Short mmCIF file of C-alpha atoms and ligand atoms in Angstrom, two decimals:
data_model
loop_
_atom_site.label_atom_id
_atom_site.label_comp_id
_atom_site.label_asym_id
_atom_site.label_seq_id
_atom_site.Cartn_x
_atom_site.Cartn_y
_atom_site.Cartn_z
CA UNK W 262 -26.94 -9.39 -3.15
CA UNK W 263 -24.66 -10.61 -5.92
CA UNK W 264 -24.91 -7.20 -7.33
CA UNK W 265 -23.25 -5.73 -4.27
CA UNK W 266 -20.47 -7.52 -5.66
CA UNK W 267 -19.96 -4.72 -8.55
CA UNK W 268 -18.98 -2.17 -5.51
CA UNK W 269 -15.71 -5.09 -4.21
CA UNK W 270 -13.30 -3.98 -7.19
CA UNK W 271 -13.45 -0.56 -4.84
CA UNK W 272 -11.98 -2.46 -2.44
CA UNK W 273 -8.22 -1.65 -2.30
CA UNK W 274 -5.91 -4.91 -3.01
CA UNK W 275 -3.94 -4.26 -0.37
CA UNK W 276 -7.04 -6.15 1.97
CA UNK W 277 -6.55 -9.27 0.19
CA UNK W 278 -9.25 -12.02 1.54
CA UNK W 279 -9.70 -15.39 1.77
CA UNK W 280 -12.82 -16.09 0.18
CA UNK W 281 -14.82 -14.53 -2.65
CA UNK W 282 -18.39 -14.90 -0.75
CA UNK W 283 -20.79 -12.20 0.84
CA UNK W 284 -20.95 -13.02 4.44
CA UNK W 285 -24.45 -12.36 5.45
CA UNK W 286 -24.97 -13.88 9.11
CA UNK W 287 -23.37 -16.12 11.64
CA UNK W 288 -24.05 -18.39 14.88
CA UNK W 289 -21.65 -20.54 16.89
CA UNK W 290 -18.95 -22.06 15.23
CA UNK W 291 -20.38 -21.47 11.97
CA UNK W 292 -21.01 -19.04 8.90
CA UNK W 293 -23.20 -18.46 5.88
CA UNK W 294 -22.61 -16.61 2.67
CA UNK W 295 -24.95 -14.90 0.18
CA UNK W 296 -25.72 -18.09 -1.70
CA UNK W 297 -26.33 -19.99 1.86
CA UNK W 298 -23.58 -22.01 2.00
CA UNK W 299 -22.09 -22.72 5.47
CA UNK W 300 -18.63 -22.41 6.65
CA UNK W 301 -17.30 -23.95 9.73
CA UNK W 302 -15.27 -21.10 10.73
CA UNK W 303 -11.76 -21.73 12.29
CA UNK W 304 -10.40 -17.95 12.39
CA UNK W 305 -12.74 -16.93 14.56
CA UNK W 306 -12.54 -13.72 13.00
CA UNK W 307 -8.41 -13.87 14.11
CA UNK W 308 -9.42 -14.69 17.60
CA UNK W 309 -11.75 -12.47 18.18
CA UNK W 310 -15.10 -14.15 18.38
CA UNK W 311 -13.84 -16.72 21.06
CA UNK W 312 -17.71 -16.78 22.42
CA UNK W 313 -19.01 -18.01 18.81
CA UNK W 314 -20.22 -15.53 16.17
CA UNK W 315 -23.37 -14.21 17.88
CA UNK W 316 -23.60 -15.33 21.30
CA UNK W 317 -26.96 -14.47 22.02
CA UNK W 318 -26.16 -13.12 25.61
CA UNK W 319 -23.38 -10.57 24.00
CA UNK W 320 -25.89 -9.55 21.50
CA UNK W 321 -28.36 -8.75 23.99
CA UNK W 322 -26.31 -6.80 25.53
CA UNK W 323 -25.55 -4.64 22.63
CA UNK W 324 -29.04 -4.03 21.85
CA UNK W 325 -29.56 -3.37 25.15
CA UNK W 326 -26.31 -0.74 25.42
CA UNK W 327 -27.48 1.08 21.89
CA UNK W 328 -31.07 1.52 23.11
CA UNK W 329 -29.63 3.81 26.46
CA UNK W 330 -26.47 5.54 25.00
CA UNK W 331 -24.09 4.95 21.90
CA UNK W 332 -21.26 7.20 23.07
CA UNK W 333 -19.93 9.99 25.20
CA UNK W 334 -16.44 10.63 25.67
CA UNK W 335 -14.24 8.87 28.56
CA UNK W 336 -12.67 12.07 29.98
CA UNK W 337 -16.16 13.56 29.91
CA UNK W 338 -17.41 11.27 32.29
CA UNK W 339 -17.95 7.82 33.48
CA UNK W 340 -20.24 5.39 31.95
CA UNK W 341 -22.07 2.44 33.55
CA UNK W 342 -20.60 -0.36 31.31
CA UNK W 343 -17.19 0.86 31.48
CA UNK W 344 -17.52 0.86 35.50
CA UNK W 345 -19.31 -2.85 35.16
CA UNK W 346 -16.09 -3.93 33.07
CA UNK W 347 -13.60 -2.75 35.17
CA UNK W 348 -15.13 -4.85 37.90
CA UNK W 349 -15.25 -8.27 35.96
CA UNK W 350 -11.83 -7.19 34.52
CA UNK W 351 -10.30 -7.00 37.69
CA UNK W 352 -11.67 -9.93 38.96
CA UNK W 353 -9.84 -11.95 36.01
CA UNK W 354 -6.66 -10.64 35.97
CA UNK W 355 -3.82 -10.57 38.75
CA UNK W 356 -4.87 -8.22 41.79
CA UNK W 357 -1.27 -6.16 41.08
CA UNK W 358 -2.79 -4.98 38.34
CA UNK W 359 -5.04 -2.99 39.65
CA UNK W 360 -5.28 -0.19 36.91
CA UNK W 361 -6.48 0.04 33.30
CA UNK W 362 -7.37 2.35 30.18
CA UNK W 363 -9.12 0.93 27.35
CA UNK W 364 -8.90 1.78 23.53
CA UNK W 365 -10.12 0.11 20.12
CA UNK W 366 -7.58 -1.49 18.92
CA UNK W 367 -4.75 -4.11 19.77
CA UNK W 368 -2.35 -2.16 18.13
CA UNK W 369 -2.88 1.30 20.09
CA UNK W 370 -2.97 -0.49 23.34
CA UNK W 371 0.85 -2.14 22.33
CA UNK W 372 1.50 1.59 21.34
CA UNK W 373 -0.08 2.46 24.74
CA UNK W 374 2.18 0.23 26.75
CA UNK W 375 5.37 1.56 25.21
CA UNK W 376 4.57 5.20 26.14
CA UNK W 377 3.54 4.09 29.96
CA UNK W 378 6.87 2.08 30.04
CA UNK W 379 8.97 5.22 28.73
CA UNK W 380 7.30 7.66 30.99
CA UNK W 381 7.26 5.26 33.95
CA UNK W 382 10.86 4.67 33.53
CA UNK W 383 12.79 7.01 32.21
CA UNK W 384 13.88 5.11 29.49
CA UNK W 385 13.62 5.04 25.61
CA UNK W 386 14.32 1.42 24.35
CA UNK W 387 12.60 -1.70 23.42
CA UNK W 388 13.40 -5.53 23.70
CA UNK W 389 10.97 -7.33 21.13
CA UNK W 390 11.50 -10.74 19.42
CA UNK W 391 11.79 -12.36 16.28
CA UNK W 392 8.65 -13.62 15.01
CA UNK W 393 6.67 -11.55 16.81
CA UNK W 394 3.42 -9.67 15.48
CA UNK W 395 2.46 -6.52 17.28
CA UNK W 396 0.14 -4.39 14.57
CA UNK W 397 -0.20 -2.28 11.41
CA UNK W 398 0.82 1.55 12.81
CA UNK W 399 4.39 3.15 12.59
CA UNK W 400 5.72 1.77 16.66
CA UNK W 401 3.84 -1.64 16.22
CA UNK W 402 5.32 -2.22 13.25
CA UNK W 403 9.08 -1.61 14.60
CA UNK W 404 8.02 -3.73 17.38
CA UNK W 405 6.66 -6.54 14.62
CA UNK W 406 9.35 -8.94 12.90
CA UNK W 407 6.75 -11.80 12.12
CA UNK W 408 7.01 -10.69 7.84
CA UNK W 409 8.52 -8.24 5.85
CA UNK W 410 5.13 -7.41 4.31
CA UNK W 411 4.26 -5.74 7.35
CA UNK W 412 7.44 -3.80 6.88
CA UNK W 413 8.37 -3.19 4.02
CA UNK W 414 8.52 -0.13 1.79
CA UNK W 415 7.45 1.74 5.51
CA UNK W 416 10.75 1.81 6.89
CA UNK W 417 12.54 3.22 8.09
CA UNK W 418 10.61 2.87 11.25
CA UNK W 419 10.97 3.57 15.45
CA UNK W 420 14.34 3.54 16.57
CA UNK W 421 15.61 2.32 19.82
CA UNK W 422 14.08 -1.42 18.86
CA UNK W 423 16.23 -4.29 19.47
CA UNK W 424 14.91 -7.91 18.74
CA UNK W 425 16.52 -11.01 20.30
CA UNK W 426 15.68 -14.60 19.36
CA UNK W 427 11.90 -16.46 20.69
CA UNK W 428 12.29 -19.70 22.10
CA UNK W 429 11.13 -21.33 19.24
CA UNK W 430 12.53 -24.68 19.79
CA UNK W 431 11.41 -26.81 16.69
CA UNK W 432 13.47 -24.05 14.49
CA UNK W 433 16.54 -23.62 17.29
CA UNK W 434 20.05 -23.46 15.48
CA UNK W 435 21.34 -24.89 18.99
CA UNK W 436 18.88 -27.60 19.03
CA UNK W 437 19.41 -28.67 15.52
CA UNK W 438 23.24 -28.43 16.17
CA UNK W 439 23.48 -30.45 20.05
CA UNK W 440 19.82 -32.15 20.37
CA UNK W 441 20.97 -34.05 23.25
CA UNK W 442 21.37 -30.43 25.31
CA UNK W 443 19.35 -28.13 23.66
CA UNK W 444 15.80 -28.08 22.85
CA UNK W 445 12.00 -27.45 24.25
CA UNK W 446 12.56 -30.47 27.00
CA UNK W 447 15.97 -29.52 27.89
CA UNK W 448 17.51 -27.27 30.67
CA UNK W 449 18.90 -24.24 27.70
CA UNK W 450 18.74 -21.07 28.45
CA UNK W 451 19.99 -19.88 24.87
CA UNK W 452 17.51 -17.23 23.75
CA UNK W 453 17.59 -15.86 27.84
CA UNK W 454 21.58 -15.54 27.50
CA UNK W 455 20.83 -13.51 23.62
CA UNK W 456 18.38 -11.49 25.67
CA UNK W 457 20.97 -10.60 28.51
CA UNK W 458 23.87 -10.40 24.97
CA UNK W 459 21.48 -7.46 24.04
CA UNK W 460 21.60 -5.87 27.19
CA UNK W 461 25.28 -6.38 27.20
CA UNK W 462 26.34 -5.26 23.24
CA UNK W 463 23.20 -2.81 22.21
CA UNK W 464 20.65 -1.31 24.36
CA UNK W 465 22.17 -1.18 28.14
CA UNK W 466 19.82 -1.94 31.02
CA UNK W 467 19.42 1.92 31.69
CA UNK W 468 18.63 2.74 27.94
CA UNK W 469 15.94 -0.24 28.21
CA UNK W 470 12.19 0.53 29.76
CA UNK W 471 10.96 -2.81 28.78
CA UNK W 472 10.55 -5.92 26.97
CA UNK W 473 7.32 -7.00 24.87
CA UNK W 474 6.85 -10.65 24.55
CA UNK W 475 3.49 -12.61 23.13
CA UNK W 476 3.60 -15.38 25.54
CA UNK W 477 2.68 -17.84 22.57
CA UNK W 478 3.68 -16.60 19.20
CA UNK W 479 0.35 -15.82 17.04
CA UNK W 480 0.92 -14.38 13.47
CA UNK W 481 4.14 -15.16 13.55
CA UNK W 482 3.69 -18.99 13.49
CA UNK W 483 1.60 -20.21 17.06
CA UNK W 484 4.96 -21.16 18.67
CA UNK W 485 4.63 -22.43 22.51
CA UNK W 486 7.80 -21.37 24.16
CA UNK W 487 9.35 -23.60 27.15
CA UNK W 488 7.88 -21.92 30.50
CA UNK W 489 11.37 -21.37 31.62
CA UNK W 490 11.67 -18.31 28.61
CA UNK W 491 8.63 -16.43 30.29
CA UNK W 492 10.00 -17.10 34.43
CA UNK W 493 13.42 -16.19 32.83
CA UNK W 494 12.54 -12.66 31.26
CA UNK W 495 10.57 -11.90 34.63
CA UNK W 496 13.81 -12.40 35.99
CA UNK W 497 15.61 -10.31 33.84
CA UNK W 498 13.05 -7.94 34.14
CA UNK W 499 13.22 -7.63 37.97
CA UNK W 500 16.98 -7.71 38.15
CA UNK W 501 17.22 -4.83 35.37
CA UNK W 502 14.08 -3.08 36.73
CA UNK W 503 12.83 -3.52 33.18
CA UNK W 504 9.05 -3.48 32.71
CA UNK W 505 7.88 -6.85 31.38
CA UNK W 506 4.94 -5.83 28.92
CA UNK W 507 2.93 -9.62 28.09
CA UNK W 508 0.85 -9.08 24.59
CA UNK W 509 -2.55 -11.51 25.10
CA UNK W 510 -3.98 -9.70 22.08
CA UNK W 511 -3.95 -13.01 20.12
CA UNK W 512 -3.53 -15.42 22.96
CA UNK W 513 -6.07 -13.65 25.68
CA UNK W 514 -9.76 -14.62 26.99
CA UNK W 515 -9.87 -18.05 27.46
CA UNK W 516 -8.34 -18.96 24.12
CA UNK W 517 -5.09 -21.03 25.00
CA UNK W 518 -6.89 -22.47 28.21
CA UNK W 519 -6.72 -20.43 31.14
CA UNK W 520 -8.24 -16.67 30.96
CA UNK W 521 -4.49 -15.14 29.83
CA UNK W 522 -1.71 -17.75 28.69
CA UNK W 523 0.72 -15.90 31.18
CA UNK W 524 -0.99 -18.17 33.74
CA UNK W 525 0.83 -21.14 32.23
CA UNK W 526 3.95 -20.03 33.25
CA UNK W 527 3.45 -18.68 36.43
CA UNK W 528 4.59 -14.85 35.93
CA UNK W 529 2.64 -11.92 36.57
CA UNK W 530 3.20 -8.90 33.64
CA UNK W 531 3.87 -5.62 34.51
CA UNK W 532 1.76 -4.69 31.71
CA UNK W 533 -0.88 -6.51 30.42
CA UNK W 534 -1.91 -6.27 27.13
CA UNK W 535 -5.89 -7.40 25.93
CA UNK W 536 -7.83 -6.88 22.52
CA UNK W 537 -9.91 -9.19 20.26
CA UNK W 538 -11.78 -11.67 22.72
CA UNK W 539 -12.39 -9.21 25.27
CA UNK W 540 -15.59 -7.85 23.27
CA UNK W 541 -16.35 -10.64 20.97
CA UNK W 542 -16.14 -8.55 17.78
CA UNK W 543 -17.04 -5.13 19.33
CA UNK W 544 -13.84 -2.77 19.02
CA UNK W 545 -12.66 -2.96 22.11
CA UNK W 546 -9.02 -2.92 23.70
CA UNK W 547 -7.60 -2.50 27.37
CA UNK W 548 -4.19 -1.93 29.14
CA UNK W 549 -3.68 -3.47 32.54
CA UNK W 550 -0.44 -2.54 34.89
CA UNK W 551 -0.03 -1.33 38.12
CA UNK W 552 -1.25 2.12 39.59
CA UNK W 553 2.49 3.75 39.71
CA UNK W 554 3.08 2.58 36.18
CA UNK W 555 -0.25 4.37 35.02
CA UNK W 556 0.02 7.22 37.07
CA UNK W 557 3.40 8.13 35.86
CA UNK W 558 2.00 9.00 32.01
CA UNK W 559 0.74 12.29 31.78
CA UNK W 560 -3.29 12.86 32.18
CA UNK W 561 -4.97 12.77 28.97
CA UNK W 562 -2.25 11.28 27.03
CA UNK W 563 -3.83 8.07 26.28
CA UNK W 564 -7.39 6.41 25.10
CA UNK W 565 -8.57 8.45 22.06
CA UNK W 566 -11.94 9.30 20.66
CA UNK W 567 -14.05 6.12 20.77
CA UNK W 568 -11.93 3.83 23.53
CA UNK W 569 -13.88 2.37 26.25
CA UNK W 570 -16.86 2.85 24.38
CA UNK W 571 -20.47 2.63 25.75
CA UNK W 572 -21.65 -0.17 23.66
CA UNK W 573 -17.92 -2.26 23.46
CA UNK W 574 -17.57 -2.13 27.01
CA UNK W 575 -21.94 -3.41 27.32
CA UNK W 576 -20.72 -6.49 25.05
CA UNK W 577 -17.26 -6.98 26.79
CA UNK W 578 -18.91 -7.31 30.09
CA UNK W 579 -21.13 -10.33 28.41
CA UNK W 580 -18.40 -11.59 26.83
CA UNK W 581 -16.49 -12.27 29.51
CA UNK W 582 -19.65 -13.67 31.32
CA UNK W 583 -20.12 -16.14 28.80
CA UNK W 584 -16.70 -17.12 29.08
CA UNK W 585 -16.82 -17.72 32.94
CA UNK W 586 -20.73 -19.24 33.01
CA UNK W 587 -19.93 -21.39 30.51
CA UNK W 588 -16.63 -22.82 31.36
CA UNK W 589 -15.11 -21.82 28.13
CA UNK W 590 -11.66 -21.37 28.83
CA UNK W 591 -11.54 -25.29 30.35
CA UNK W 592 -13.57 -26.15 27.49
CA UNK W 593 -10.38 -24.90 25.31
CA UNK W 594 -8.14 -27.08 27.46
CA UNK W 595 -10.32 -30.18 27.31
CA UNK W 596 -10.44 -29.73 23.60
CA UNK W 597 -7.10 -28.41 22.67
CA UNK W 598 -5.92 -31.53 23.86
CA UNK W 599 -7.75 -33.48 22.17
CA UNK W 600 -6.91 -31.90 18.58
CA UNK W 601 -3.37 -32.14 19.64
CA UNK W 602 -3.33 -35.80 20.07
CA UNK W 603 -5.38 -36.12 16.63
CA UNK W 604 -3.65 -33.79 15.35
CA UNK W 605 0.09 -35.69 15.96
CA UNK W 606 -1.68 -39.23 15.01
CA UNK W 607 -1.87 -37.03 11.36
CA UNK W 608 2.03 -35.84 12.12
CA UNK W 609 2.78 -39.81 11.83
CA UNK W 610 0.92 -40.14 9.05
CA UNK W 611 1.67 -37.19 6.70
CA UNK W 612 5.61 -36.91 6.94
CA UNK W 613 4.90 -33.16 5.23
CA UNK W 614 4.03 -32.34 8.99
CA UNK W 615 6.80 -31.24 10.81
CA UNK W 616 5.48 -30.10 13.82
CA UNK W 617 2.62 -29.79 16.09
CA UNK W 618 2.31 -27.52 19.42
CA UNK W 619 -0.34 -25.51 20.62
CA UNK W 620 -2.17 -24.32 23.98
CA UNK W 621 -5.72 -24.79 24.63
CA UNK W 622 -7.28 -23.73 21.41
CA UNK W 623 -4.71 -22.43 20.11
CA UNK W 624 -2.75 -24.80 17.74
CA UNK W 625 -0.30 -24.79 14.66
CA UNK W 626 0.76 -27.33 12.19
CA UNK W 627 3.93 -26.57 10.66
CA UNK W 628 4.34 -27.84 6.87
CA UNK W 629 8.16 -29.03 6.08
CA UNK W 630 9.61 -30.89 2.83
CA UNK W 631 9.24 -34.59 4.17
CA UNK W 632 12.04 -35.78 5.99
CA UNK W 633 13.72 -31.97 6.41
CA UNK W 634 12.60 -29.20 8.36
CA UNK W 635 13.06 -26.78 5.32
CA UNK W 636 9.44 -24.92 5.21
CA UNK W 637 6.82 -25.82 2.67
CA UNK W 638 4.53 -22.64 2.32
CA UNK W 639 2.49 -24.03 -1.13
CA UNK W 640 1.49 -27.34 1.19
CA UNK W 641 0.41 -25.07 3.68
CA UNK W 642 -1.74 -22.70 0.93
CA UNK W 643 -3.09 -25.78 -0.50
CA UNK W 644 -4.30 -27.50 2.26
CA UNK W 645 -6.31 -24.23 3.14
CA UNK W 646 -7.71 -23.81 0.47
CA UNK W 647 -8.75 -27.13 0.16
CA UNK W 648 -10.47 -27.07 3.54
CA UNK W 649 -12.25 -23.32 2.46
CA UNK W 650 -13.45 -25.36 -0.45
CA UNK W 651 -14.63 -27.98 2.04
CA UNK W 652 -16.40 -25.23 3.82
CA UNK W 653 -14.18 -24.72 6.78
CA UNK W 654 -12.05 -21.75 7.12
CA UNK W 655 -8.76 -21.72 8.57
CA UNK W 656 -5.52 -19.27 8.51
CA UNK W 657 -2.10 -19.62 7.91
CA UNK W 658 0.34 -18.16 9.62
CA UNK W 659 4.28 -18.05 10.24
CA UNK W 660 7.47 -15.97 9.04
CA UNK W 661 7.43 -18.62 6.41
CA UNK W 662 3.88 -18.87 5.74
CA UNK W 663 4.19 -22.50 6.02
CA UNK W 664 2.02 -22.61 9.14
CA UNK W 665 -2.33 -23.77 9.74
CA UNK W 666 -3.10 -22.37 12.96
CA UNK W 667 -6.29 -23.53 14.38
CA UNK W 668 -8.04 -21.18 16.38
CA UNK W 669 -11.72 -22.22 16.67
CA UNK W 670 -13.94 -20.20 18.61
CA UNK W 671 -14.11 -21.80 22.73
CA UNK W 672 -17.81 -22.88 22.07
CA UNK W 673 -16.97 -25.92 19.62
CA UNK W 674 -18.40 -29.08 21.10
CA UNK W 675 -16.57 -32.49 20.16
CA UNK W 676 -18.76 -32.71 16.98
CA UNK W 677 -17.23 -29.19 15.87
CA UNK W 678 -13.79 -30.45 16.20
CA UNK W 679 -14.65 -33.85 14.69
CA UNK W 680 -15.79 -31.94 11.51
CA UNK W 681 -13.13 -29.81 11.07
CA UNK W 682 -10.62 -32.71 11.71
CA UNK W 683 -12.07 -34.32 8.84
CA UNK W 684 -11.95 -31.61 7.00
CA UNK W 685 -8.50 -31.11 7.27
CA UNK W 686 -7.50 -35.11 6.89
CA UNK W 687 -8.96 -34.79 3.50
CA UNK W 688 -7.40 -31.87 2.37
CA UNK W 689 -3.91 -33.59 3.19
CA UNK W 690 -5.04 -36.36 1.25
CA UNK W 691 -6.13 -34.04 -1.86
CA UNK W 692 -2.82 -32.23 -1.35
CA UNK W 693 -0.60 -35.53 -1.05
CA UNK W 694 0.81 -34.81 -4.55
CA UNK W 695 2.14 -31.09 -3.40
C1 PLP H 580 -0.37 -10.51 19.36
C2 PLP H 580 -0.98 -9.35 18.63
N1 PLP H 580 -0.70 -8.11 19.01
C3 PLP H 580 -1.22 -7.03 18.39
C4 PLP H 580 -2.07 -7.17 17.31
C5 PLP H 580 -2.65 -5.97 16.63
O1 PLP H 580 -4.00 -5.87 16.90
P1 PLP H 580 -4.95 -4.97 15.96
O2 PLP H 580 -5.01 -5.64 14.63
O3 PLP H 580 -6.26 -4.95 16.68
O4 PLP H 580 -4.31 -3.62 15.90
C6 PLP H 580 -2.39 -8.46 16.87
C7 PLP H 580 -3.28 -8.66 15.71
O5 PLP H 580 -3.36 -9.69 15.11
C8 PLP H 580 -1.83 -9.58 17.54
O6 PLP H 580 -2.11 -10.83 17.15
#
């Protein structure tokens, strides 16, 4: 096994990775390496394995899929697992959605739901935000304003992108300026009025087919926005006839507490988004909207080669199984509340914690110079990697890389958390000189 390592050099630097091990197997919440040593893994693969790596039902399923048929095309015919997840599909998202296409990735699905909007509408442009993190191709990454190293040396990119500001209210200019009427508590409407400024000074209501919001911010630094953001762009949305396309890519299948975190805030999408979760490490993605939306794209122009394929959809179908037999998304809620609590008793503690917010299972900690909110990126890298030397991986995340988001996968138990807490309390104690 170690020799394998001779081949990694081939291995182009531009897929940097966290640790310098030879995954050979997982189970659960956790991971083992080529020399056995076990990780308590906190990525979750970036969200993706939110049934634990392994689940022994989704695996079944996948041995069971490969042993009847691998592949055939989706505009040859149907398959049976395809027709199986449409049903559970549609019984976990909003009946008005009531139509859906699937591909591989998150990325081609975002790419998927600009085309639908255009076609359905009429219209070219796009209202994205800052901080947001859409994917790696040419439109995602004009739609993506989480890091220039997504961007940079590409452009220039898609035009007919505007970006107006999230309602990220620990880093608000207003807030910071007027606390006592701005802020996440508070009645503002600031980044709704910059949203209707855009419509006003750049990209006119008729030039606009829709706007693309994560409904918590994932790469871009796990920010919870007030639930009067999401209501407000619906309303935008409706008065404009603008298509409201919600990105769960990150935030979907169970992982912030409910089965999408659009449920939070009481909106329905026009077009729903879903990758990662939905197969539990299987390629797998899927775009939701209604019928006329769908119908309005010309026939054949989306899916692709391998999307909606015969063994992803098998192990999507026990994915989201899992999630439903065994509670997972309240499980996430239950949970995420608890590391929130522990994790602000730490905030009191460790003044280089600015900030703590999350939903469900999904939960940042925002590193600051003590006593300032000015970002502290080498407390953030350092706590990491003390916890990977602890044996628990975790990610950063954030425009300013100063940002640990937790996203364990939805089958920790208390003991899980408990671990990784501790973990993570002692790497802010072996960091407490950064
Ligand atoms: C919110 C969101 N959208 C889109 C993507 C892109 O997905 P993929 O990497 O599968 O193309 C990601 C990936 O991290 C994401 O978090």
């Amino acid at each position: 096994m170690e020799n394998l390592k001779d081949s990694a050099p081939l291995l182009t630097k531009a897929v940097p990775h966290l640790v310098d091990s030879i995954f050979v197997r997982g189970e659960g919440a956790y991971v083992w390496d080529h020399s056995d040593k076990r990780y308590l893994d906190f990525t979750s693969g970036i969200g993706v394995t939110n049934t634990g790596h392994c689940h022994p039902k989704v695996v079944a399923a996948i041995h069971e899929q490969a042993d009847l048929l691998v592949h055939t095309h989706q505009n040859t015919a149907f398959h049976r697992p395809l027709l199986q997840l449409l049903e559970v599909l549609h019984e976990i998202t909003p009946p008005e959605l009531d139509t859906y296409y699937f591909a591989n990735s998150g990325a081609e699905v975002v790419e998927g739901a600009v085309k639908l909007a255009r076609q359905a509408t009429g219209r070219t442009n796009i209202i994205a935000f800052q901080y947001s993190f859409h994917g790696r191709t040419v439109m995602t990454m004009s739609l993506s304003s989480s890091k220039t190293i997504y961007r940079g040396g590409y452009q220039p990119l898609m035009p007919g992108v505007f970006f107006a500001p999230y309602a990220y209210c620990y880093r608000c200019p207003m807030a910071e300026a007027d606390p006592e009427k701005f802020g996440f508590d508070k009645d503002c409407t600031w980044p709704l009025d910059q949203v209707e400024f855009l419509l006003k000074s750049q990209t006119s209501p008729e030039e606009t087919a829709a706007i693309l919001v994560e409904p918590v911010i994932g790469e871009g630094g796990y920010i919870v926005p007030p639930p009067r953001f999401l209501q407000g762009l619906r309303k935008i949305c409706d008065k404009q006839e603008i298509l409201l396309i919600i990105d769960e890519i990150q935030s979907g299948f169970g992982r912030t507490g409910r089965f999408f975190a659009f449920e939070h805030f009481g909106i329905i999408p026009d077009i729903l988004l879903m990758a990662k979760g939905i197969a539990s490490g299987m390629p797998l993605s899927c775009v939701a909207s209604r019928r006329e939306i769908m119908d309005a794209s010309s026939p054949g122009s989306h899916g692709g080669t391998y999307g909606g394929n015969a063994v992803a959809c098998a192990a999507a179908v026990a994915s989201i199984n899992v999630l439903k037999e065994e509670n997972l998304p309240e499980n996430a809620a239950r949970l995420g509340k608890k590391l929130l609590n522990r994790l602000q008793e730490l905030k009191e503690k460790h003044p280089c914690i600015g900030d703590v917010r999350g939903l469900g299972l999904m939960v940042g900690v925002e590193f600051v110079q003590p006593g300032t909110r000015i970002p502290h990126a080498a407390k953030a890298k350092a706590v990491q990697k003390a916890c990977v030397d602890n044996g628990m991986l975790i990610l950063t995340c954030g425009s300013y890389e100063n940002v640990i988001r937790w996203i364990p996968p939805l089958v920790i138990n208390e003991d899980h958390l408990d671990e990784g807490l501790s973990i993570f309390e002692g790497a802010l104690k072996k960091t407490a000189n950064i």
